[in-house]
Amino acid sequence: SGELYCSLPNPRNVHFESINMKNVLHWSAPEGTGDGVLYKVKYSVYGIGKWIRKPECRKINRTWCDLSSETADYEEQYYASVKAFLNGMCSDWMETTRFNPLTDTKIDPPTVNVSSTEKSISIILTAPEKWKRSPGGESVSLLQVYPGLQYNVSVLNKKTKKRWFFSISNNTLVVPWLEPGTSYCVSAQIHVTTPLLRSGFSKEYCIATLKDKTA
Amino acid sequence: TGVTEIRSGFNAIKANIQARDPIRTLSILSHPHSLHKVKSSDKCCIIHKLFNFYMDKVFKHCQTEDSYVNRKISSIANSFLSIKRKLEQCHKQNKCLCGQESTEKFKQILVNYEGLNITSAAIKSLGELDILLDWMEKSH
C-alpha cells in the first residue's frame, strides 16, 4: 500500500545497544503519542546501502528489535531505521548513526574460578562468548574476536584489606606467598587495548587458603 | 602506540564525520571487495599504499567549519605521518613488496574514491578510518 500521510512525530533516540555483540535496536516512542503506536524496522549494510525490512519487527508496539542475526558479521558496519504508525498517520524514517559491532559493543566481565592451597590461590578466567544465533550454534570466544584482549585482576586480603592488581594476557594466574587460613577475594575485568574496550569488574569470588598443618 | 592515538582521535570525531557522509550505497574501503579478504602477504603493501593515500588524498581535503574537528584531523594526520615513516623503512628494505593482487585491490579503492567529488570522497574515507584500523589490528 502507498505511504500514508506522514505527519506523526518521529521515534526518538534510535540507537543500537550491544553487549557481547548481541545487537538490539532501541528507540523511544514519538513525543506525546501515548498507546497504540506501531513500528516497523529496516536495516542496511554500509557500502551496499540497500534497505532490508525486518519482518519480525513489523507492526510491533514494543520499542526494541533484535538485529543480532542481521548484524552478526562484525567486519561490516550497519545502519538501522524505524518508522512509527498511529491512526492512519506515520512518521519519517529515523536512522541510527553508523554502527560498528566491533568497536560499539560492550563486553561482560569474565567468569572467575578460584582454588587455593595453603599459601597460594589459583585463578582461571574465561572471556564471555560472542552472541550466537542458537544455543547449539558454534561458540566463539571474544578472545578470538579481540586478539589483544587482556585481564585486569584484583586480589583482596580480607583480613588486612591489602589489595593487589595484576594485568595478564593469558587466562590463568597463581598468586603465591599468601597467609594460610586467610580469606582472599578476587575480581576481574576485561581490557582490550585497541579498539579500546573495557568490561566492568566481575563480582567478587572469595576463598580461604588452607590452614597451616604444622601450626 | 600511533595506532591507539589514531583510534582515540578518530573516536572523538567519528559521529561528526560520518554524519557528513550521507552516501550509504558506496564505501571506499569495504565494498565491493573488503579489506578483510586481503592475504596476509599483501597486507604490508596495502597498509603502505593506504597510508600514502590518506596523507595525499584524504586529510588535506577534510577541512570543516569546526575547529575542534580540524584539530583532531590534524593530530590523526600527524600520527599517520610517524607510522608512514616507519613503513617507509620496511619498504626500502624490500620487506613490503606489492604483488599483483594488492595492486588490484588498491586500484579498486582509488576507483571508489574517484567515483565521488574530492570533498565527499575525502570525508567518506576519513569516516572509514575504523574499517582500516579494525583490519590492521585484526591479525597484526
PDB file of N, CA and C in Angstrom, chain A residues 181-215:
ATOM      1  N   GLY A 181      45.165 -20.010  55.980  1.00  0.00           N
ATOM      2  CA  GLY A 181      43.946 -19.806  56.770  1.00  0.00           C
ATOM      3  C   GLY A 181      43.395 -18.399  56.661  1.00  0.00           C
ATOM      4  N   THR A 182      43.551 -17.779  55.491  1.00  0.00           N
ATOM      5  CA  THR A 182      43.101 -16.391  55.328  1.00  0.00           C
ATOM      6  C   THR A 182      42.187 -16.285  54.111  1.00  0.00           C
ATOM      7  N   SER A 183      41.172 -15.403  54.204  1.00  0.00           N
ATOM      8  CA  SER A 183      40.212 -15.270  53.120  1.00  0.00           C
ATOM      9  C   SER A 183      40.672 -14.195  52.131  1.00  0.00           C
ATOM     10  N   TYR A 184      40.635 -14.589  50.858  1.00  0.00           N
ATOM     11  CA  TYR A 184      41.017 -13.654  49.799  1.00  0.00           C
ATOM     12  C   TYR A 184      39.850 -13.523  48.812  1.00  0.00           C
ATOM     13  N   CYS A 185      39.619 -12.286  48.320  1.00  0.00           N
ATOM     14  CA  CYS A 185      38.524 -12.080  47.357  1.00  0.00           C
ATOM     15  C   CYS A 185      39.097 -11.599  46.027  1.00  0.00           C
ATOM     16  N   VAL A 186      38.610 -12.240  44.944  1.00  0.00           N
ATOM     17  CA  VAL A 186      39.157 -11.983  43.601  1.00  0.00           C
ATOM     18  C   VAL A 186      38.068 -11.387  42.717  1.00  0.00           C
ATOM     19  N   SER A 187      38.446 -10.366  41.924  1.00  0.00           N
ATOM     20  CA  SER A 187      37.525  -9.794  40.940  1.00  0.00           C
ATOM     21  C   SER A 187      38.331  -9.507  39.683  1.00  0.00           C
ATOM     22  N   ALA A 188      37.685  -9.600  38.530  1.00  0.00           N
ATOM     23  CA  ALA A 188      38.459  -9.439  37.287  1.00  0.00           C
ATOM     24  C   ALA A 188      37.683  -8.630  36.258  1.00  0.00           C
ATOM     25  N   GLN A 189      38.417  -8.032  35.347  1.00  0.00           N
ATOM     26  CA  GLN A 189      37.856  -7.160  34.306  1.00  0.00           C
ATOM     27  C   GLN A 189      38.558  -7.491  33.000  1.00  0.00           C
ATOM     28  N   ILE A 190      37.832  -7.315  31.885  1.00  0.00           N
ATOM     29  CA  ILE A 190      38.451  -7.492  30.561  1.00  0.00           C
ATOM     30  C   ILE A 190      38.891  -6.119  30.043  1.00  0.00           C
ATOM     31  N   HIS A 191      40.049  -6.107  29.393  1.00  0.00           N
ATOM     32  CA  HIS A 191      40.588  -4.859  28.863  1.00  0.00           C
ATOM     33  C   HIS A 191      41.143  -5.131  27.475  1.00  0.00           C
ATOM     34  N   VAL A 192      40.547  -4.454  26.460  1.00  0.00           N
ATOM     35  CA  VAL A 192      41.056  -4.575  25.090  1.00  0.00           C
ATOM     36  C   VAL A 192      41.710  -3.233  24.754  1.00  0.00           C
ATOM     37  N   THR A 193      42.989  -3.276  24.336  1.00  0.00           N
ATOM     38  CA  THR A 193      43.696  -2.019  24.147  1.00  0.00           C
ATOM     39  C   THR A 193      43.254  -1.295  22.878  1.00  0.00           C
ATOM     40  N   THR A 194      43.095  -2.075  21.784  1.00  0.00           N
ATOM     41  CA  THR A 194      42.634  -1.394  20.581  1.00  0.00           C
ATOM     42  C   THR A 194      41.815  -2.342  19.723  1.00  0.00           C
ATOM     43  N   PRO A 195      40.540  -2.052  19.436  1.00  0.00           N
ATOM     44  CA  PRO A 195      39.872  -0.837  19.844  1.00  0.00           C
ATOM     45  C   PRO A 195      39.722  -0.811  21.363  1.00  0.00           C
ATOM     46  N   LEU A 196      39.686   0.377  21.932  1.00  0.00           N
ATOM     47  CA  LEU A 196      39.662   0.498  23.386  1.00  0.00           C
ATOM     48  C   LEU A 196      38.305   0.056  23.937  1.00  0.00           C
ATOM     49  N   LEU A 197      38.297  -1.105  24.607  1.00  0.00           N
ATOM     50  CA  LEU A 197      37.063  -1.621  25.213  1.00  0.00           C
ATOM     51  C   LEU A 197      37.404  -2.123  26.609  1.00  0.00           C
ATOM     52  N   ARG A 198      36.468  -1.890  27.552  1.00  0.00           N
ATOM     53  CA  ARG A 198      36.743  -2.341  28.913  1.00  0.00           C
ATOM     54  C   ARG A 198      35.448  -2.831  29.533  1.00  0.00           C
ATOM     55  N   SER A 199      35.446  -4.036  30.111  1.00  0.00           N
ATOM     56  CA  SER A 199      34.235  -4.510  30.789  1.00  0.00           C
ATOM     57  C   SER A 199      34.221  -3.921  32.195  1.00  0.00           C
ATOM     58  N   GLY A 200      33.126  -4.103  32.893  1.00  0.00           N
ATOM     59  CA  GLY A 200      33.112  -3.801  34.325  1.00  0.00           C
ATOM     60  C   GLY A 200      33.900  -4.882  35.047  1.00  0.00           C
ATOM     61  N   PHE A 201      34.120  -4.716  36.346  1.00  0.00           N
ATOM     62  CA  PHE A 201      34.739  -5.784  37.141  1.00  0.00           C
ATOM     63  C   PHE A 201      33.674  -6.822  37.484  1.00  0.00           C
ATOM     64  N   SER A 202      34.090  -8.077  37.509  1.00  0.00           N
ATOM     65  CA  SER A 202      33.161  -9.136  37.902  1.00  0.00           C
ATOM     66  C   SER A 202      32.832  -8.982  39.381  1.00  0.00           C
ATOM     67  N   LYS A 203      31.804  -9.714  39.821  1.00  0.00           N
ATOM     68  CA  LYS A 203      31.572  -9.712  41.272  1.00  0.00           C
ATOM     69  C   LYS A 203      32.754 -10.417  41.941  1.00  0.00           C
ATOM     70  N   GLU A 204      32.848 -10.268  43.260  1.00  0.00           N
ATOM     71  CA  GLU A 204      34.000 -10.841  43.962  1.00  0.00           C
ATOM     72  C   GLU A 204      33.775 -12.319  44.258  1.00  0.00           C
ATOM     73  N   TYR A 205      34.824 -13.102  44.057  1.00  0.00           N
ATOM     74  CA  TYR A 205      34.804 -14.529  44.411  1.00  0.00           C
ATOM     75  C   TYR A 205      35.809 -14.700  45.553  1.00  0.00           C
ATOM     76  N   CYS A 206      35.301 -15.143  46.722  1.00  0.00           N
ATOM     77  CA  CYS A 206      36.181 -15.226  47.888  1.00  0.00           C
ATOM     78  C   CYS A 206      36.504 -16.681  48.200  1.00  0.00           C
ATOM     79  N   ILE A 207      37.722 -16.912  48.660  1.00  0.00           N
ATOM     80  CA  ILE A 207      38.167 -18.260  49.021  1.00  0.00           C
ATOM     81  C   ILE A 207      39.213 -18.129  50.118  1.00  0.00           C
ATOM     82  N   ALA A 208      39.275 -19.139  50.995  1.00  0.00           N
ATOM     83  CA  ALA A 208      40.260 -19.104  52.080  1.00  0.00           C
ATOM     84  C   ALA A 208      41.413 -20.035  51.744  1.00  0.00           C
ATOM     85  N   THR A 209      42.639 -19.629  52.051  1.00  0.00           N
ATOM     86  CA  THR A 209      43.778 -20.533  51.932  1.00  0.00           C
ATOM     87  C   THR A 209      43.688 -21.572  53.049  1.00  0.00           C
ATOM     88  N   LEU A 210      44.244 -22.753  52.782  1.00  0.00           N
ATOM     89  CA  LEU A 210      44.141 -23.845  53.763  1.00  0.00           C
ATOM     90  C   LEU A 210      44.929 -23.484  55.025  1.00  0.00           C
ATOM     91  N   LYS A 211      44.506 -24.074  56.132  1.00  0.00           N
ATOM     92  CA  LYS A 211      45.203 -23.797  57.386  1.00  0.00           C
ATOM     93  C   LYS A 211      46.584 -24.451  57.360  1.00  0.00           C
ATOM     94  N   ASP A 212      47.532 -23.819  58.085  1.00  0.00           N
ATOM     95  CA  ASP A 212      48.901 -24.342  58.149  1.00  0.00           C
ATOM     96  C   ASP A 212      48.902 -25.598  58.997  1.00  0.00           C
ATOM     97  N   LYS A 213      49.155 -26.756  58.406  1.00  0.00           N
ATOM     98  CA  LYS A 213      49.086 -28.044  59.123  1.00  0.00           C
ATOM     99  C   LYS A 213      50.135 -28.101  60.223  1.00  0.00           C
ATOM    100  N   THR A 214      51.260 -27.404  60.034  1.00  0.00           N
ATOM    101  CA  THR A 214      52.348 -27.550  61.015  1.00  0.00           C
ATOM    102  C   THR A 214      52.086 -26.668  62.232  1.00  0.00           C
ATOM    103  N   ALA A 215      51.160 -25.747  62.133  1.00  0.00           N
ATOM    104  CA  ALA A 215      50.967 -24.761  63.242  1.00  0.00           C
ATOM    105  C   ALA A 215      50.341 -25.439  64.457  1.00  0.00           C
TER     106      ALA A 215
END
